Structures are given as C-alpha cells and as structure tokens.
Amino acid sequence: MRRLEGFLLLLLLLAGCISLPAQQKEGSAALIKPGEIWPDTDGKHINAHGGGILFHKGIYYWFGEHKTAGRGGNSTLFGVGAYSSKDLTSWKNEDIVLKVEENDSTSEIIKGCVIERPKVVYNAKTKKFVMWFHLELKGKGYEAARTGVATSDSPTGPFTYLKSYRPNAGVWPINVPSSLQAKKVDETNLKWWTPEWTKEVQDGLFIRRDFQQGQMARDMTVFVDDYGKAYHIHSSEENLTLHISELSDDYLSFTGKWSVLAPAGHNEAPAICKRNGKYYMITSGCTGWDPNAARSFVAESIMGPWKSLGNPCVGEGADLTFESQSTYILPVQGKKNAFIFMADRWRPKNPIDGRYVWLPLLFEDEKPILRWQDAWDLSVFDKQGKETKASTKKTKQP
Ligand code: DGJ
C-alpha cells in the first residue's frame, strides 16, 4: 500500500499537479534552499524582495518589495509586504504593511512609484516601528533618488507614510577635507570614467553638485548599533559612493553627521553586520538587475575608515555572487556570531518570480566568507563554533 501511495505521489509530482515546498522539512531540521521557490504558509512563493528582517519579541518580520508579474512588475502597485516567522524557514504572509496611494495623485507614493529595499527598525524610546526605503517617483525612472520614511505602532502595520527627501542638504561629510568644499572644477572636458574624472569624484564633485538640494539616495539599508544609534547607509553620487549617515534619536531624520565609504568605488546593495566589535559591509557592483561580484569591507568605527576585504564569495559562482545581489545581513537570535547573508536573484522580466539566496555568512581569518549551499539549516553555525573552538585549541598547542 505504502509503495502504491509513493508511486501515486511521484506520478502527481511528475504531472505537476502538486509540488513540494522548497523549504520543506527533511529529518527534523527545516532547510533553507537558496534560489528555489520559497512557499509561505499558504503555499505561495514569498513576495518580499530587496528585503530586510526585524526581530521583535520572539518573532522575525521580513519586509520586502511586493512585486507583480510581467515586465512592469517592479513598479509598486501595492506597497511593501511583510511576513512573520519564529524559525526563519516557515513564513506567514502578514499582507501589505505600507500601502501605496490609490487616488491622491499628489502623493509621493502614488501607485506606480518605485519602492525598493525597505528596512524596518524598532525605536525603543518612541515605541514606533520605523521603515526607511528607496523611493523613486512615478514616471521619473530612477532620477528622484530619494529616501522615504514611514512609521507604525505594530510590526505588521499599517505603516503611515511621513516624507521623502534627499538627505544631508547643506552639510559636508566628516571624512572629506572641508577645503574641497570650495574646489572649482572646469568640467568642460571632464569625461566620465576617466582617471581625472574619478579623482574629481573622490574630491567631492557630486557632493558639491548636490550640496544644496541634498545627496542622492538609492540602494539602502538601516543599521541599529548596540548602543541604540541608527545609521542610514545608501548609494549616492550617481551610485558611485556610499554614504553612511547618523539618524536622529527617533530614527526619523538625519542628524547631519555623515561620512563617505569607497568614494568612486561604484557600490550598490549595502548590507552590514557587527561582529566582535567590528563592522562588516557587503556590497555589489552596479550592473542593474544583473549579478556581479560582491565586495566586502571592514571598519572599527561605522563612520570609517573602511578597509576593503575583496570578494567574500568563494567557489563556483563566486564571480557573480551565486547569481544574486546582497540585501541584508541577519543576525540569528540566540547564537553568537551567527549571520545570514540575504540576497536577491532578480527576475526583471517577471519580478514576482525573483528568488532569495540566503547563505550562512562565515568568518575565516577575520574575513567574511560565503560558499554556495544547495540546502542548509541553522546548525551550520553550531559547527562553525565548534570548528573555531577546535582550531583555537590547536593553535594554542606548541
Ligand atoms: C540594482 C539595485 O540594486 C536594485 O535595487 C535596483 O535599483 C536595480 N539596480 C534597478 O536597475
């Protein structure tokens, strides 16, 4: 009888009538299967791209871009979606938590705008959940380059849209010599991508250009440090330089203290974590929706200086970040120094089919390392701990 049931199940699977969830249980541990369809608890592929995760009161909340089918699916027709989970593998759809405006055409988040890479943090003082995101205005392509903010009393929303803007208007970064603020450049024969032009970008060409109106803000993340300060990190200056900005105590505005990371380095998709007191950042290059090689950086202070550590990916597929682009680094609760690298495998022709590449972010010789895994579970971090302990023991022996 068992064999007959098995045979029938196989037939149904082959006929495509039923499908097994990608993140199914095998043995006792639920597996994470990078790049595969990831069904939520209703059996639908999770729709939370360019996402980030907040852990609050024992529950993980995954916020991301809610995409739609077809070529235009990157335009935001509904808003930002959220999912909740206790174990990081089984996710319940919590619906759209920030809704776009349906009727008010003067709204900056009118249906058809582009909302990317939403990140939510919790402010313990105000008891508000604060969502920041990259906002592009409807019909304007990617030229607006603004950062938007919304708040809610609950992680599952509804979030209320507050404002969007280009940050740091009228303030110079702390790690670019202030003498450069007055530099005059004859741009008549200055061609993009030449060494002369790169030098001028490093010397603040675009910071000066956007000084009054505020700096461009595209791919972004938000990071809350152990001591409660939050930082907004975004691609700026035509995606050439990353900006790291301190947020106000309520996390709703910029204090004006900011620094540049890798000037003219052409980085997107910043994701950050803190391990043993040091900050690690993983970014991508800039090739639109196509994958490229990831980069990594380390710093003792979030405002820099940052040192390049090269491509964190190793093995086959490393040169294209395993066909994905970073979005977030998630600290796993209850495990020391356990981090998950979260990335997107974009599908621009049908954005709703975009896949999630989650990999354990391990550290070797104080460098972040990413290796492809077909399927894995959180016990990988326990092994890491043991291996580290074992190797520490070994090195202590004469
Ligand atoms: C790459 C960025 O990382 C994405 O978030 C998105 O903005 C695409 N570019 C658009 O081409």
GROMACS .gro file of C-alpha atoms and ligand atoms in nm:
model
  409
    1MET     CA    1   0.000   0.000   0.000
    2ARG     CA    2   0.282   0.239   0.101
    3ARG     CA    3   0.455   0.169  -0.234
    4LEU     CA    4   0.134   0.244  -0.421
    5GLU     CA    5   0.093   0.575  -0.236
    6GLY     CA    6   0.456   0.662  -0.311
    7PHE     CA    7   0.406   0.574  -0.675
    8LEU     CA    8   0.091   0.789  -0.698
    9LEU     CA    9   0.270   1.080  -0.527
   10LEU     CA   10   0.554   1.052  -0.776
   11LEU     CA   11   0.307   1.048  -1.066
   12LEU     CA   12   0.132   1.361  -0.934
   13LEU     CA   13   0.464   1.536  -0.884
   14LEU     CA   14   0.578   1.447  -1.237
   15ALA     CA   15   0.245   1.564  -1.378
   16GLY     CA   16   0.300   1.897  -1.199
   17CYS     CA   17  -0.033   1.863  -1.016
   18ILE     CA   18   0.127   1.911  -0.677
   19SER     CA   19   0.460   2.049  -0.564
   20LEU     CA   20   0.665   2.002  -0.254
   21PRO     CA   21   0.767   2.321  -0.077
   22ALA     CA   22   1.131   2.410  -0.143
   23GLN     CA   23   1.200   2.481   0.223
   24GLN     CA   24   1.047   2.150   0.328
   25LYS     CA   25   1.145   1.952   0.632
   26GLU     CA   26   1.394   1.675   0.580
   27GLY     CA   27   1.451   1.483   0.902
   28SER     CA   28   1.392   1.724   1.189
   29ALA     CA   29   1.555   2.043   1.062
   30ALA     CA   30   1.382   2.276   0.818
   31LEU     CA   31   1.610   2.351   0.528
   32ILE     CA   32   1.688   2.674   0.353
   33LYS     CA   33   1.727   2.614  -0.020
   34PRO     CA   34   1.886   2.918  -0.187
   35GLY     CA   35   1.750   3.015  -0.527
   36GLU     CA   36   1.442   2.791  -0.516
   37ILE     CA   37   1.074   2.874  -0.490
   38TRP     CA   38   1.012   2.951  -0.121
   39PRO     CA   39   0.645   2.893  -0.035
   40ASP     CA   40   0.488   3.079   0.256
   41THR     CA   41   0.248   2.902   0.493
   42ASP     CA   42  -0.027   2.941   0.229
   43GLY     CA   43   0.194   2.769  -0.032
   44LYS     CA   44   0.265   3.086  -0.233
   45HIS     CA   45   0.618   3.198  -0.325
   46ILE     CA   46   0.727   3.468  -0.078
   47ASN     CA   47   0.695   3.816  -0.227
   48ALA     CA   48   0.941   4.031  -0.025
   49HIS     CA   49   1.231   4.130  -0.249
   50GLY     CA   50   1.521   4.360  -0.161
   51GLY     CA   51   1.417   4.286   0.194
   52GLY     CA   52   1.538   4.317   0.548
   53ILE     CA   53   1.441   4.148   0.873
   54LEU     CA   54   1.346   4.282   1.214
   55PHE     CA   55   1.344   4.057   1.523
   56HIS     CA   56   1.088   4.169   1.777
   57LYS     CA   57   0.953   3.987   2.083
   58GLY     CA   58   1.050   3.638   1.964
   59ILE     CA   59   0.932   3.683   1.605
   60TYR     CA   60   1.123   3.762   1.287
   61TYR     CA   61   0.950   4.003   1.048
   62TRP     CA   62   1.065   4.002   0.687
   63PHE     CA   63   0.980   4.321   0.497
   64GLY     CA   64   1.032   4.350   0.123
   65GLU     CA   65   0.928   4.485  -0.213
   66HIS     CA   66   0.594   4.339  -0.318
   67LYS     CA   67   0.643   4.274  -0.690
   68THR     CA   68   0.388   4.191  -0.956
   69ALA     CA   69   0.404   3.968  -1.264
   70GLY     CA   70   0.536   4.077  -1.602
   71ARG     CA   71   0.785   4.332  -1.727
   72GLY     CA   72   0.636   4.626  -1.534
   73GLY     CA   73   0.636   4.427  -1.210
   74ASN     CA   74   0.897   4.645  -1.042
   75SER     CA   75   0.658   4.943  -1.026
   76THR     CA   76   0.498   4.941  -0.685
   77LEU     CA   77   0.129   4.868  -0.737
   78PHE     CA   78   0.051   4.762  -0.383
   79GLY     CA   79   0.329   4.857  -0.142
   80VAL     CA   80   0.566   4.688   0.100
   81GLY     CA   81   0.489   4.332   0.206
   82ALA     CA   82   0.569   4.160   0.536
   83TYR     CA   83   0.598   3.802   0.658
   84SER     CA   84   0.647   3.664   1.008
   85SER     CA   85   0.831   3.358   1.135
   86LYS     CA   86   0.964   3.204   1.452
   87ASP     CA   87   1.213   2.972   1.286
   88LEU     CA   88   1.330   3.161   0.974
   89THR     CA   89   1.202   2.890   0.738
   90SER     CA   90   0.825   2.888   0.774
   91TRP     CA   91   0.684   3.233   0.687
   92LYS     CA   92   0.330   3.362   0.732
   93ASN     CA   93   0.210   3.632   0.496
   94GLU     CA   94   0.122   3.944   0.700
   95ASP     CA   95  -0.001   4.123   0.387
   96ILE     CA   96   0.089   4.469   0.259
   97VAL     CA   97   0.200   4.680   0.556
   98LEU     CA   98   0.275   5.005   0.371
   99LYS     CA   99   0.011   5.064   0.107
  100VAL     CA  100   0.064   5.292  -0.192
  101GLU     CA  101  -0.191   5.569  -0.251
  102GLU     CA  102  -0.466   5.468  -0.491
  103ASN     CA  103  -0.632   5.803  -0.557
  104ASP     CA  104  -0.430   6.102  -0.441
  105SER     CA  105  -0.215   6.179  -0.745
  106THR     CA  106  -0.016   6.438  -0.546
  107SER     CA  107   0.112   6.167  -0.311
  108GLU     CA  108   0.480   6.076  -0.349
  109ILE     CA  109   0.385   5.712  -0.305
  110ILE     CA  110   0.107   5.701  -0.562
  111LYS     CA  111   0.054   5.359  -0.722
  112GLY     CA  112   0.323   5.310  -0.988
  113CYS     CA  113   0.605   5.474  -0.793
  114VAL     CA  114   0.904   5.251  -0.718
  115ILE     CA  115   0.970   5.148  -0.359
  116GLU     CA  116   1.286   4.944  -0.314
  117ARG     CA  117   1.483   4.779  -0.032
  118PRO     CA  118   1.254   4.864   0.265
  119LYS     CA  119   1.417   4.819   0.606
  120VAL     CA  120   1.231   4.836   0.938
  121VAL     CA  121   1.383   4.912   1.277
  122TYR     CA  122   1.221   4.948   1.619
  123ASN     CA  123   1.272   5.262   1.823
  124ALA     CA  124   1.252   5.167   2.192
  125LYS     CA  125   1.212   5.532   2.303
  126THR     CA  126   0.916   5.620   2.082
  127LYS     CA  127   0.787   5.259   2.062
  128LYS     CA  128   0.747   5.310   1.688
  129PHE     CA  129   0.843   5.078   1.406
  130VAL     CA  130   1.028   5.290   1.152
  131MET     CA  131   1.052   5.190   0.787
  132TRP     CA  132   1.304   5.351   0.552
  133PHE     CA  133   1.309   5.275   0.180
  134HIS     CA  134   1.445   5.391  -0.153
  135LEU     CA  135   1.173   5.587  -0.332
  136GLU     CA  136   1.150   5.673  -0.700
  137LEU     CA  137   0.864   5.896  -0.805
  138LYS     CA  138   0.608   5.767  -1.053
  139GLY     CA  139   0.709   5.813  -1.417
  140LYS     CA  140   1.052   5.955  -1.336
  141GLY     CA  141   1.266   5.644  -1.377
  142TYR     CA  142   1.545   5.644  -1.121
  143GLU     CA  143   1.616   6.019  -1.126
  144ALA     CA  144   1.447   6.121  -0.799
  145ALA     CA  145   1.688   5.909  -0.588
  146ARG     CA  146   1.511   5.981  -0.258
  147THR     CA  147   1.484   5.809   0.075
  148GLY     CA  148   1.138   5.772   0.227
  149VAL     CA  149   1.019   5.701   0.580
  150ALA     CA  150   0.702   5.560   0.734
  151THR     CA  151   0.604   5.455   1.087
  152SER     CA  152   0.371   5.215   1.258
  153ASP     CA  153   0.272   5.111   1.609
  154SER     CA  154   0.291   4.747   1.510
  155PRO     CA  155   0.542   4.547   1.303
  156THR     CA  156   0.256   4.421   1.090
  157GLY     CA  157   0.141   4.772   1.011
  158PRO     CA  158  -0.034   4.967   0.888
  159PHE     CA  159   0.264   5.196   0.826
  160THR     CA  160   0.188   5.563   0.773
  161TYR     CA  161   0.397   5.740   0.511
  162LEU     CA  162   0.568   6.051   0.650
  163LYS     CA  163   0.804   6.204   0.394
  164SER     CA  164   1.082   6.152   0.143
  165TYR     CA  165   1.385   6.357   0.060
  166ARG     CA  166   1.747   6.372  -0.046
  167PRO     CA  167   1.946   6.365   0.276
  168ASN     CA  168   2.225   6.578   0.416
  169ALA     CA  169   2.142   6.902   0.233
  170GLY     CA  170   2.391   7.175   0.322
  171VAL     CA  171   2.627   6.953   0.526
  172TRP     CA  172   2.969   6.829   0.431
  173PRO     CA  173   3.082   6.471   0.520
  174ILE     CA  174   3.314   6.432   0.816
  175ASN     CA  175   3.580   6.237   0.626
  176VAL     CA  176   3.627   6.453   0.315
  177PRO     CA  177   3.856   6.753   0.370
  178SER     CA  178   3.639   7.062   0.415
  179SER     CA  179   3.885   7.256   0.195
  180LEU     CA  180   3.738   7.062  -0.102
  181GLN     CA  181   3.402   7.225  -0.044
  182ALA     CA  182   3.525   7.535  -0.226
  183LYS     CA  183   3.708   7.349  -0.507
  184LYS     CA  184   3.634   7.486  -0.855
  185VAL     CA  185   3.644   7.235  -1.140
  186ASP     CA  186   3.630   7.311  -1.510
  187GLU     CA  187   3.402   7.030  -1.626
  188THR     CA  188   3.406   7.121  -1.996
  189ASN     CA  189   3.643   6.844  -2.096
  190LEU     CA  190   3.597   6.618  -1.799
  191LYS     CA  191   3.484   6.281  -1.938
  192TRP     CA  192   3.306   6.024  -1.717
  193TRP     CA  193   3.508   5.716  -1.623
  194THR     CA  194   3.847   5.872  -1.700
  195PRO     CA  195   4.111   5.872  -1.420
  196GLU     CA  196   4.083   6.255  -1.399
  197TRP     CA  197   3.708   6.231  -1.352
  198THR     CA  198   3.744   5.952  -1.091
  199LYS     CA  199   3.983   6.176  -0.897
  200GLU     CA  200   3.729   6.462  -0.911
  201VAL     CA  201   3.453   6.231  -0.785
  202GLN     CA  202   3.680   6.133  -0.495
  203ASP     CA  203   3.737   6.503  -0.436
  204GLY     CA  204   3.365   6.568  -0.396
  205LEU     CA  205   3.246   6.662  -0.748
  206PHE     CA  206   2.893   6.526  -0.692
  207ILE     CA  207   2.879   6.615  -0.323
  208ARG     CA  208   2.925   6.981  -0.425
  209ARG     CA  209   2.675   6.945  -0.713
  210ASP     CA  210   2.404   6.817  -0.476
  211PHE     CA  211   2.510   7.015  -0.169
  212GLN     CA  212   2.207   7.247  -0.160
  213GLN     CA  213   1.932   7.004  -0.264
  214GLY     CA  214   2.064   6.705  -0.065
  215GLN     CA  215   2.253   6.394  -0.169
  216MET     CA  216   2.111   6.120  -0.392
  217ALA     CA  217   1.986   5.814  -0.203
  218ARG     CA  218   1.926   5.487  -0.389
  219ASP     CA  219   2.010   5.132  -0.267
  220MET     CA  220   1.997   5.147   0.111
  221THR     CA  221   1.990   4.976   0.445
  222VAL     CA  222   1.945   5.084   0.805
  223PHE     CA  223   2.158   4.956   1.092
  224VAL     CA  224   2.094   4.994   1.466
  225ASP     CA  225   2.410   4.972   1.674
  226ASP     CA  226   2.432   4.803   2.017
  227TYR     CA  227   2.411   5.141   2.185
  228GLY     CA  228   2.083   5.231   2.011
  229LYS     CA  229   2.208   5.476   1.745
  230ALA     CA  230   2.076   5.407   1.397
  231TYR     CA  231   2.255   5.466   1.069
  232HIS     CA  232   2.120   5.502   0.716
  233ILE     CA  233   2.357   5.365   0.454
  234HIS     CA  234   2.289   5.435   0.088
  235SER     CA  235   2.434   5.451  -0.264
  236SER     CA  236   2.477   5.813  -0.358
  237GLU     CA  237   2.656   6.039  -0.607
  238GLU     CA  238   2.517   5.859  -0.918
  239ASN     CA  239   2.575   5.525  -0.739
  240LEU     CA  240   2.946   5.600  -0.720
  241THR     CA  241   2.992   5.644  -0.346
  242LEU     CA  242   2.824   5.501  -0.037
  243HIS     CA  243   2.709   5.745   0.228
  244ILE     CA  244   2.674   5.649   0.595
  245SER     CA  245   2.451   5.886   0.791
  246GLU     CA  246   2.361   5.902   1.156
  247LEU     CA  247   1.986   5.914   1.227
  248SER     CA  248   1.820   6.123   1.497
  249ASP     CA  249   1.723   5.958   1.827
  250ASP     CA  250   1.370   5.891   1.700
  251TYR     CA  251   1.520   5.743   1.378
  252LEU     CA  252   1.302   5.975   1.170
  253SER     CA  253   1.557   6.221   1.033
  254PHE     CA  254   1.925   6.271   0.961
  255THR     CA  255   2.143   6.445   1.220
  256GLY     CA  256   2.383   6.586   0.959
  257LYS     CA  257   2.675   6.368   1.070
  258TRP     CA  258   2.775   6.158   0.772
  259SER     CA  259   3.073   6.002   0.601
  260VAL     CA  260   3.163   5.853   0.264
  261LEU     CA  261   3.270   5.494   0.201
  262ALA     CA  262   3.474   5.393  -0.104
  263PRO     CA  263   3.447   5.721  -0.299
  264ALA     CA  264   3.402   5.649  -0.673
  265GLY     CA  265   3.403   5.277  -0.587
  266HIS     CA  266   3.063   5.219  -0.758
  267ASN     CA  267   2.892   5.017  -0.486
  268GLU     CA  268   2.526   4.924  -0.451
  269ALA     CA  269   2.319   4.697  -0.228
  270PRO     CA  270   2.487   4.767   0.110
  271ALA     CA  271   2.437   4.510   0.387
  272ILE     CA  272   2.607   4.539   0.724
  273CYS     CA  273   2.668   4.348   1.047
  274LYS     CA  274   2.875   4.391   1.362
  275ARG     CA  275   3.090   4.107   1.487
  276ASN     CA  276   3.327   4.118   1.785
  277GLY     CA  277   3.313   4.499   1.783
  278LYS     CA  278   3.398   4.537   1.413
  279TYR     CA  279   3.165   4.641   1.133
  280TYR     CA  280   3.149   4.432   0.816
  281MET     CA  281   2.980   4.554   0.500
  282ILE     CA  282   2.896   4.353   0.190
  283THR     CA  283   2.802   4.535  -0.129
  284SER     CA  284   2.769   4.470  -0.501
  285GLY     CA  285   2.894   4.647  -0.808
  286CYS     CA  286   2.648   4.834  -1.031
  287THR     CA  287   2.510   4.629  -1.321
  288GLY     CA  288   2.136   4.694  -1.298
  289TRP     CA  289   1.942   4.373  -1.233
  290ASP     CA  290   2.233   4.155  -1.345
  291PRO     CA  291   2.454   3.998  -1.083
  292ASN     CA  292   2.818   4.086  -1.038
  293ALA     CA  293   3.094   4.009  -0.789
  294ALA     CA  294   3.028   4.112  -0.429
  295ARG     CA  295   3.271   4.323  -0.231
  296SER     CA  296   3.338   4.333   0.142
  297PHE     CA  297   3.476   4.591   0.383
  298VAL     CA  298   3.568   4.611   0.750
  299ALA     CA  299   3.589   4.905   0.992
  300GLU     CA  300   3.650   4.969   1.360
  301SER     CA  301   3.407   5.261   1.356
  302ILE     CA  302   3.090   5.279   1.147
  303MET     CA  303   3.196   5.620   1.016
  304GLY     CA  304   3.519   5.466   0.887
  305PRO     CA  305   3.787   5.437   0.776
  306TRP     CA  306   3.675   5.122   0.593
  307LYS     CA  307   3.922   4.872   0.454
  308SER     CA  308   3.845   4.658   0.150
  309LEU     CA  309   3.850   4.280   0.207
  310GLY     CA  310   3.767   4.181  -0.152
  311ASN     CA  311   3.507   3.936  -0.276
  312PRO     CA  312   3.364   3.736   0.018
  313CYS     CA  313   3.231   3.462  -0.214
  314VAL     CA  314   3.441   3.156  -0.281
  315GLY     CA  315   3.399   2.856  -0.510
  316GLU     CA  316   3.195   2.809  -0.822
  317GLY     CA  317   2.967   3.106  -0.891
  318ALA     CA  318   3.170   3.340  -0.670
  319ASP     CA  319   3.228   3.591  -0.950
  320LEU     CA  320   2.852   3.656  -0.976
  321THR     CA  321   2.764   3.625  -0.606
  322PHE     CA  322   2.592   3.296  -0.697
  323GLU     CA  323   2.368   3.497  -0.934
  324SER     CA  324   2.242   3.727  -0.663
  325GLN     CA  325   2.281   4.072  -0.509
  326SER     CA  326   2.307   4.147  -0.138
  327THR     CA  327   2.017   4.300   0.052
  328TYR     CA  328   2.066   4.232   0.426
  329ILE     CA  329   2.277   4.056   0.685
  330LEU     CA  330   2.062   3.896   0.952
  331PRO     CA  331   2.199   3.818   1.299
  332VAL     CA  332   2.045   3.487   1.409
  333GLN     CA  333   1.896   3.522   1.756
  334GLY     CA  334   2.032   3.307   2.035
  335LYS     CA  335   2.352   3.217   1.851
  336LYS     CA  336   2.672   3.414   1.891
  337ASN     CA  337   2.825   3.550   1.572
  338ALA     CA  338   2.573   3.371   1.351
  339PHE     CA  339   2.480   3.577   1.046
  340ILE     CA  340   2.272   3.503   0.738
  341PHE     CA  341   2.362   3.675   0.412
  342MET     CA  342   2.038   3.759   0.234
  343ALA     CA  343   2.045   3.834  -0.138
  344ASP     CA  344   1.810   3.861  -0.434
  345ARG     CA  345   1.821   3.672  -0.758
  346TRP     CA  346   1.629   3.926  -0.962
  347ARG     CA  347   1.395   3.829  -1.248
  348PRO     CA  348   1.336   4.165  -1.425
  349LYS     CA  349   1.114   4.007  -1.694
  350ASN     CA  350   0.887   3.869  -1.424
  351PRO     CA  351   0.989   4.031  -1.093
  352ILE     CA  352   0.740   3.835  -0.883
  353ASP     CA  353   0.944   3.522  -0.962
  354GLY     CA  354   1.261   3.671  -0.807
  355ARG     CA  355   1.437   3.420  -0.581
  356TYR     CA  356   1.607   3.452  -0.245
  357VAL     CA  357   1.963   3.345  -0.193
  358TRP     CA  358   2.027   3.301   0.179
  359LEU     CA  359   2.367   3.170   0.281
  360PRO     CA  360   2.550   3.138   0.612
  361LEU     CA  361   2.799   3.421   0.644
  362LEU     CA  362   3.104   3.259   0.797
  363PHE     CA  363   3.431   3.417   0.901
  364GLU     CA  364   3.775   3.282   0.824
  365ASP     CA  365   4.089   3.468   0.926
  366GLU     CA  366   3.863   3.759   1.028
  367LYS     CA  367   3.722   3.781   0.674
  368PRO     CA  368   3.358   3.723   0.576
  369ILE     CA  369   3.319   3.414   0.358
  370LEU     CA  370   3.023   3.295   0.151
  371ARG     CA  371   3.006   2.947  -0.001
  372TRP     CA  372   2.720   2.809  -0.207
  373GLN     CA  373   2.494   2.557  -0.036
  374ASP     CA  374   2.212   2.368  -0.210
  375ALA     CA  375   2.034   2.325   0.121
  376TRP     CA  376   2.132   2.409   0.477
  377ASP     CA  377   1.997   2.472   0.824
  378LEU     CA  378   2.093   2.680   1.125
  379SER     CA  379   2.303   2.402   1.277
  380VAL     CA  380   2.579   2.516   1.039
  381PHE     CA  381   2.653   2.791   1.292
  382ASP     CA  382   2.696   2.541   1.576
  383LYS     CA  383   2.952   2.355   1.365
  384GLN     CA  384   3.126   2.687   1.297
  385GLY     CA  385   3.151   2.748   1.672
  386LYS     CA  386   3.297   2.403   1.736
  387GLU     CA  387   3.542   2.428   1.449
  388THR     CA  388   3.655   2.768   1.570
  389LYS     CA  389   3.699   2.635   1.923
  390ALA     CA  390   3.887   2.331   1.795
  391SER     CA  391   4.116   2.540   1.580
  392THR     CA  392   4.177   2.785   1.865
  393LYS     CA  393   4.282   2.488   2.079
  394LYS     CA  394   4.516   2.365   1.811
  395THR     CA  395   4.689   2.698   1.765
  396LYS     CA  396   4.747   2.720   2.140
  397GLN     CA  397   4.932   2.390   2.140
  398PRO     CA  398   5.310   2.416   2.099
  399DGJ     C1  399   2.025   4.749  -0.882
  399DGJ     C2  400   1.971   4.779  -0.748
  399DGJ     O1  401   2.047   4.716  -0.653
  399DGJ     C3  402   1.827   4.738  -0.738
  399DGJ     O2  403   1.778   4.761  -0.610
  399DGJ     C4  404   1.751   4.814  -0.840
  399DGJ     O3  405   1.754   4.951  -0.809
  399DGJ     C5  406   1.811   4.791  -0.980
  399DGJ     N1  407   1.951   4.824  -0.979
  399DGJ     C6  408   1.744   4.873  -1.085
  399DGJ     O4  409   1.808   4.855  -1.208
   0.00000   0.00000   0.00000
